[in-house]
Short mmCIF file of C-alpha atoms and ligand atoms in Angstrom, two decimals:
data_model
loop_
_atom_site.label_atom_id
_atom_site.label_comp_id
_atom_site.label_asym_id
_atom_site.label_seq_id
_atom_site.Cartn_x
_atom_site.Cartn_y
_atom_site.Cartn_z
CA UNK A 1 -10.79 11.33 -16.81
CA UNK A 2 -13.89 11.77 -16.83
CA UNK A 3 -14.25 14.61 -15.46
CA UNK A 4 -12.15 17.60 -15.64
CA UNK A 5 -11.35 18.61 -12.02
CA UNK A 6 -9.88 22.55 -11.53
CA UNK A 7 -6.39 21.77 -9.80
CA UNK A 8 -7.07 25.09 -7.55
CA UNK A 9 -9.35 23.35 -6.30
CA UNK A 10 -8.69 22.92 -2.34
CA UNK A 11 -9.41 18.62 -2.82
CA UNK A 12 -8.11 18.48 -5.62
CA UNK A 13 -5.32 15.57 -5.04
CA UNK A 14 -8.09 13.92 -3.14
CA UNK A 15 -10.14 14.50 -6.01
CA UNK A 16 -8.01 13.20 -8.85
CA UNK A 17 -7.85 9.47 -6.74
CA UNK A 18 -11.71 9.30 -6.32
CA UNK A 19 -11.80 9.50 -9.58
CA UNK A 20 -9.14 7.11 -10.56
CA UNK A 21 -10.55 4.69 -8.43
CA UNK A 22 -14.77 5.37 -10.20
CA UNK A 23 -12.22 4.89 -13.80
CA UNK A 24 -10.81 1.70 -12.13
CA UNK A 25 -14.54 0.50 -11.06
CA UNK A 26 -15.75 1.19 -14.85
CA UNK A 27 -13.08 -0.66 -16.52
CA UNK A 28 -13.20 -3.87 -14.05
CA UNK A 29 -9.88 -3.17 -11.57
CA UNK A 30 -11.68 -2.23 -8.96
CA UNK A 31 -14.55 -4.42 -6.37
CA UNK A 32 -17.88 -1.45 -5.13
CA UNK A 33 -15.47 -3.02 -1.38
CA UNK A 34 -12.71 -0.99 -2.59
CA UNK A 35 -14.88 2.01 -3.37
CA UNK A 36 -16.07 1.86 0.39
CA UNK A 37 -12.33 0.86 2.13
CA UNK A 38 -10.73 3.73 0.13
CA UNK A 39 -13.76 6.03 2.14
CA UNK A 40 -11.67 4.56 5.31
CA UNK A 41 -8.46 5.34 4.25
CA UNK A 42 -9.51 9.14 3.81
CA UNK A 43 -11.15 9.43 6.72
CA UNK A 44 -7.89 8.52 8.43
CA UNK A 45 -5.88 10.62 6.04
CA UNK A 46 -7.61 13.67 6.98
CA UNK A 47 -6.65 12.84 10.81
CA UNK A 48 -3.08 12.51 10.15
CA UNK A 49 -2.90 15.56 7.73
CA UNK A 50 -2.19 14.11 4.35
CA UNK A 51 0.80 14.15 4.44
CA UNK A 52 3.83 11.42 5.04
CA UNK A 53 4.93 12.19 8.86
CA UNK A 54 7.56 10.29 10.17
CA UNK A 55 6.14 7.35 11.55
CA UNK A 56 5.89 6.51 8.17
CA UNK A 57 9.11 7.38 7.31
CA UNK A 58 10.68 5.95 9.01
CA UNK A 59 8.42 2.29 8.71
CA UNK A 60 9.67 3.24 4.78
CA UNK A 61 13.15 3.46 4.89
CA UNK A 62 13.14 -0.21 6.98
CA UNK A 63 10.12 -1.36 4.01
CA UNK A 64 13.05 -0.47 1.83
CA UNK A 65 16.19 -1.85 3.13
CA UNK A 66 13.97 -5.58 4.32
CA UNK A 67 13.23 -5.34 -0.30
CA UNK A 68 16.53 -4.39 -0.68
CA UNK A 69 17.42 -7.51 1.33
CA UNK A 70 15.10 -9.73 0.13
CA UNK A 71 15.98 -12.91 -2.20
CA UNK A 72 12.61 -12.87 -3.48
CA UNK A 73 10.97 -9.60 -2.74
CA UNK A 74 6.89 -9.07 -4.15
CA UNK A 75 5.25 -6.22 -4.63
CA UNK A 76 1.60 -7.76 -4.03
CA UNK A 77 -0.78 -5.57 -6.43
CA UNK A 78 -5.03 -5.59 -5.45
CA UNK A 79 -7.32 -3.29 -7.51
CA UNK A 80 -7.24 -0.18 -5.28
CA UNK A 81 -3.62 -0.07 -5.65
CA UNK A 82 -3.36 -0.72 -9.26
CA UNK A 83 -5.95 1.68 -9.68
CA UNK A 84 -4.33 4.44 -7.47
CA UNK A 85 -0.64 3.99 -8.17
CA UNK A 86 0.78 1.60 -11.36
CA UNK A 87 2.96 4.36 -12.69
CA UNK A 88 4.70 4.59 -8.79
CA UNK A 89 4.83 0.71 -8.26
CA UNK A 90 6.51 0.38 -12.10
CA UNK A 91 9.02 2.65 -10.89
CA UNK A 92 8.99 0.70 -6.86
CA UNK A 93 10.07 -2.11 -9.71
CA UNK A 94 12.53 -0.84 -11.27
CA UNK A 95 14.21 0.63 -8.69
CA UNK A 96 14.68 -2.21 -6.89
CA UNK A 97 13.98 -5.37 -8.74
CA UNK A 98 10.73 -7.07 -6.56
CA UNK A 99 8.31 -8.90 -9.13
CA UNK A 100 5.09 -7.74 -8.86
CA UNK A 101 2.05 -10.25 -8.42
CA UNK A 102 -1.68 -9.26 -8.89
CA UNK A 103 -3.64 -11.11 -6.00
CA UNK A 104 -7.02 -10.44 -5.40
CA UNK A 105 -9.14 -10.94 -2.25
CA UNK A 106 -12.12 -11.04 -5.06
CA UNK A 107 -10.92 -13.04 -7.11
CA UNK A 108 -11.97 -13.28 -11.12
CA UNK A 109 -9.62 -14.05 -13.63
CA UNK A 110 -10.49 -11.91 -15.75
CA UNK A 111 -10.11 -9.28 -13.15
CA UNK A 112 -6.39 -10.66 -12.74
CA UNK A 113 -5.68 -9.94 -16.44
CA UNK A 114 -7.54 -6.48 -16.35
CA UNK A 115 -5.51 -5.95 -13.87
CA UNK A 116 -2.51 -6.92 -14.91
CA UNK A 117 -3.22 -5.08 -18.29
CA UNK A 118 -3.72 -2.10 -16.64
CA UNK A 119 0.13 -2.58 -14.73
CA UNK A 120 1.92 -3.39 -17.98
CA UNK A 121 0.04 -0.54 -19.81
CA UNK A 122 1.81 2.07 -16.61
CA UNK A 123 4.99 -0.23 -17.42
CA UNK A 124 5.26 -2.59 -15.33
CA UNK A 125 7.42 -5.42 -15.66
CA UNK A 126 7.19 -9.05 -16.35
CA UNK A 127 3.50 -9.56 -13.64
CA UNK A 128 2.18 -12.35 -11.84
CA UNK A 129 -1.02 -13.73 -11.80
CA UNK A 130 -3.20 -14.83 -13.90
CA UNK A 131 -0.60 -16.92 -16.53
CA UNK A 132 1.34 -18.15 -13.43
CA UNK A 133 1.84 -21.94 -12.00
CA UNK A 134 -0.14 -21.75 -8.72
CA UNK A 135 0.16 -22.75 -5.23
CA UNK A 136 -2.49 -21.95 -1.88
CA UNK A 137 -1.63 -19.90 0.73
CA UNK A 138 -2.59 -21.92 3.66
CA UNK A 139 -5.77 -19.63 5.93
CA UNK A 140 -6.89 -18.81 2.75
CA UNK A 141 -10.20 -20.30 2.02
CA UNK A 142 -10.06 -20.46 -1.97
CA UNK A 143 -10.13 -18.41 -4.39
CA UNK A 144 -9.03 -15.75 -2.05
CA UNK A 145 -5.33 -17.69 -0.98
CA UNK A 146 -4.48 -18.63 -4.54
CA UNK A 147 -1.17 -17.44 -5.37
CA UNK A 148 1.88 -18.43 -7.40
CA UNK A 149 4.27 -20.61 -6.98
CA UNK A 150 7.31 -18.45 -8.30
CA UNK A 151 5.71 -15.23 -6.88
CA UNK A 152 4.04 -14.78 -3.70
CA UNK A 153 4.46 -18.66 -2.86
CA UNK A 154 8.36 -18.59 -2.60
CA UNK A 155 9.15 -14.73 -1.59
CA UNK A 156 10.83 -13.77 1.87
CA UNK A 157 9.40 -10.12 1.71
CA UNK A 158 5.91 -9.31 0.44
CA UNK A 159 4.92 -5.52 0.08
CA UNK A 160 0.76 -5.39 0.45
CA UNK A 161 -1.01 -1.79 0.42
CA UNK A 162 -4.63 -1.16 1.00
CA UNK A 163 -5.08 -4.97 1.92
CA UNK A 164 -7.28 -6.81 4.24
CA UNK A 165 -6.04 -8.42 7.85
CA UNK A 166 -6.22 -11.93 7.29
CA UNK A 167 -3.99 -11.77 3.85
CA UNK A 168 -1.35 -10.35 6.37
CA UNK A 169 -1.86 -13.51 8.60
CA UNK A 170 -1.61 -15.66 6.22
CA UNK A 171 1.70 -14.25 5.00
CA UNK A 172 3.14 -13.83 7.93
CA UNK A 173 2.25 -17.36 9.17
CA UNK A 174 4.02 -18.14 6.12
CA UNK A 175 6.98 -17.45 6.97
CA UNK A 176 7.33 -14.30 5.15
CA UNK A 177 8.52 -10.75 6.24
CA UNK A 178 5.27 -8.31 5.20
CA UNK A 179 5.71 -3.90 5.14
CA UNK A 180 2.04 -3.56 4.70
CA UNK A 181 0.72 0.43 2.99
CA UNK A 182 -1.90 0.93 5.50
CA UNK A 183 -3.80 4.34 6.46
CA UNK A 184 -5.65 2.85 9.55
CA UNK A 185 -2.62 2.39 12.30
CA UNK A 186 -5.88 0.25 13.88
CA UNK A 187 -6.69 -2.36 11.30
CA UNK A 188 -5.69 -6.31 11.50
CA UNK A 189 -3.51 -5.23 8.33
CA UNK A 190 -1.78 -2.54 10.58
CA UNK A 191 -0.65 -4.87 13.10
CA UNK A 192 0.04 -7.52 12.07
CA UNK A 193 2.40 -6.97 9.13
CA UNK A 194 6.25 -6.66 10.21
CA UNK A 195 6.42 -3.69 9.36
CA UNK A 196 3.73 -1.19 9.25
CA UNK A 197 3.38 2.30 7.08
CA UNK A 198 0.73 4.43 7.93
CA UNK A 199 0.74 6.84 5.03
CA UNK A 200 -1.21 6.69 1.97
CA UNK A 201 -0.43 4.80 -0.72
CA UNK A 202 0.29 6.83 -4.17
CA UNK A 203 2.44 8.98 -1.42
CA UNK A 204 4.74 6.16 0.48
CA UNK A 205 5.16 4.73 -3.27
CA UNK A 206 6.93 7.40 -4.17
CA UNK A 207 8.67 8.18 -1.23
CA UNK A 208 9.83 4.44 -1.22
CA UNK A 209 11.14 5.21 -4.62
CA UNK A 210 13.07 8.14 -3.15
CA UNK A 211 14.63 5.69 -1.05
CA UNK A 212 15.08 3.46 -2.37
CA UNK A 213 17.72 4.92 -4.80
CA UNK A 214 19.37 6.38 -1.63
CA UNK A 215 19.78 3.07 -0.41
CA UNK A 216 20.85 0.97 -2.43
CA UNK A 217 24.19 3.02 -1.87
CA UNK A 218 24.60 1.59 1.48
CA UNK A 219 26.14 -1.93 2.20
CA UNK A 220 23.93 -5.13 3.47
CA UNK A 221 25.73 -4.03 6.81
CA UNK A 222 24.22 -0.85 6.78
CA UNK A 223 20.84 -2.27 5.65
CA UNK A 224 20.67 -5.48 8.38
CA UNK A 225 21.02 -2.80 10.67
CA UNK A 226 18.11 -0.15 9.90
CA UNK A 227 15.81 -3.17 9.71
CA UNK A 228 17.29 -4.37 13.10
CA UNK A 229 16.94 -1.06 14.72
CA UNK A 230 13.37 -0.76 13.38
CA UNK A 231 10.63 -1.60 15.95
CA UNK A 232 7.07 -1.58 14.28
CA UNK A 233 5.39 -1.59 17.67
CA UNK A 234 6.92 1.99 18.77
CA UNK A 235 6.54 3.59 15.34
CA UNK A 236 2.67 2.23 15.05
CA UNK A 237 2.55 3.87 18.38
CA UNK A 238 3.84 7.15 17.70
CA UNK A 239 1.19 7.80 14.00
CA UNK A 240 -1.03 6.79 17.16
CA UNK A 241 -0.05 9.48 19.38
CA UNK A 242 0.25 12.24 16.32
CA UNK A 243 -2.88 11.40 15.56
CA UNK A 244 -4.16 12.26 19.33
CA UNK A 245 -2.50 15.26 19.69
CA UNK A 246 -3.20 16.72 16.51
CA UNK A 247 -6.93 16.43 17.37
CA UNK A 248 -5.92 17.73 20.95
CA UNK A 249 -4.15 20.56 19.03
CA UNK A 250 -7.02 21.50 16.28
CA UNK A 251 -9.42 21.40 19.66
CA UNK A 252 -7.36 23.93 21.88
CA UNK A 253 -7.33 26.15 18.27
CA UNK A 254 -10.39 25.81 17.11
CA UNK A 255 -11.58 24.61 13.70
CA UNK A 256 -13.29 26.74 12.00
CA UNK A 257 -12.82 27.87 8.35
CA UNK A 258 -12.68 31.84 8.28
CA UNK A 259 -14.51 32.78 4.98
CA UNK A 260 -14.51 36.67 5.64
P1 ATP B 301 -7.89 -5.14 7.80
O1 ATP B 301 -9.06 -6.50 7.92
O2 ATP B 301 -6.73 -4.98 8.11
O3 ATP B 301 -8.57 -4.48 10.35
P2 ATP B 301 -10.00 -4.01 6.85
O4 ATP B 301 -11.50 -5.00 7.42
O5 ATP B 301 -10.12 -2.57 7.48
O6 ATP B 301 -9.18 -3.75 7.56
P3 ATP B 301 -10.27 -3.46 4.06
O7 ATP B 301 -11.84 -3.33 3.99
O8 ATP B 301 -9.65 -4.52 2.91
O9 ATP B 301 -10.14 -3.87 5.61
O10 ATP B 301 -9.57 -2.00 4.12
C1 ATP B 301 -7.79 -1.77 3.73
C2 ATP B 301 -6.89 -0.90 4.24
O11 ATP B 301 -7.28 -0.19 3.84
C3 ATP B 301 -8.24 -0.08 5.24
O12 ATP B 301 -7.35 -0.15 6.55
C4 ATP B 301 -7.89 1.54 5.02
O13 ATP B 301 -7.86 2.24 5.99
C5 ATP B 301 -7.05 1.74 4.10
N1 ATP B 301 -6.60 1.93 2.75
C6 ATP B 301 -8.16 2.77 1.86
N2 ATP B 301 -6.89 3.63 0.79
C7 ATP B 301 -6.14 3.05 0.93
C8 ATP B 301 -5.32 4.21 0.49
N3 ATP B 301 -4.97 5.12 -0.21
N4 ATP B 301 -3.45 4.15 1.10
C9 ATP B 301 -3.44 3.24 1.77
N5 ATP B 301 -4.50 3.15 2.81
C10 ATP B 301 -5.66 3.00 2.56
#
C-alpha cells in the first residue's frame, strides 16, 4: 500500500479499502465512477453499522445454497469487486467450484485483461473475460452487454457485487437466478435480484466462504428447502427496518462523541 495506515486508526478497515480502490484506479482496474459508487456504499454501511446483520446472513445462506444447487454458477466480477476482494473471490471459487467472469459496465479490453491478471495473481483459476467466445446479453447496449458464451451467457446462477440495476435486470430477463451484494437496499439492483445481500462486498464474500464450507455437507433436498423458504421481499424489508430502528435508537441515545 502506498500509505501505511496505522491499525490503531478508528477507521482502519474503511481506510484500507479506500487505499485498495485508489491503487486499483492507478493500476487501471477501477474507473473513477467506481470510486464514486464506493462512496455511496460507504454511506449505507455507516447506516447499517458496518457489520454483517442477520438479514444479510440469511441472504448469504440462500445465495450459497442456490449457488451449490446451480448447474453452471458464475461469479461476475467488476473493477471494484476485484480491487477489494480478489483473495476472497479466489477462496469462494475454490470452495464452491463456481466459474469467475470479468464483466464490466465501462468495458475496455485492456481493463478486462488487467482485472483478469489481478484475479489470477490472487489465486483465481481460469478467469473468463478477454479470450472467450462472446455473446450479447439482450437489454444491454454493446459493449456493456458482452458476456462469455461458456460463462454468464450459459449460467443458471450469477453472483454480482457492486453492480448497476440494468445488468441485474438483463440477467433476470435472461432467466438467470441473480444474487446481488449491494449495501443500498433501495438500489434497482437490490430490488431486482432474486437474493439481495445487503452487506459490504468483502464481508459478504468472507461470510459466504464460511457458509459454503458448512452447506456443502447438506443434501440437495436440504439446500432446496433453504432456497424455497427464502423470501427476498421480507429480507429487504428487514434491512430497511434495521436502519430505521437503529437510527431511532441512536437519535434517542444521542450520537455525540465524548472527548473528556
Ligand atoms: P442501481 O442502478 O442498482 O440503482 P446504482 O446506480 O447505485 O444502482 P452503481 O452506481 O453502479 O449503481 O453503484 C453500485 C452499488 O454498489 C451502489 O448501490 C452502492 O451502494 C453499492 N456498493 C458500493 N460499494 C460497495 C461495497 N464495497 N460493498 C457492497 N456494496 C457496495
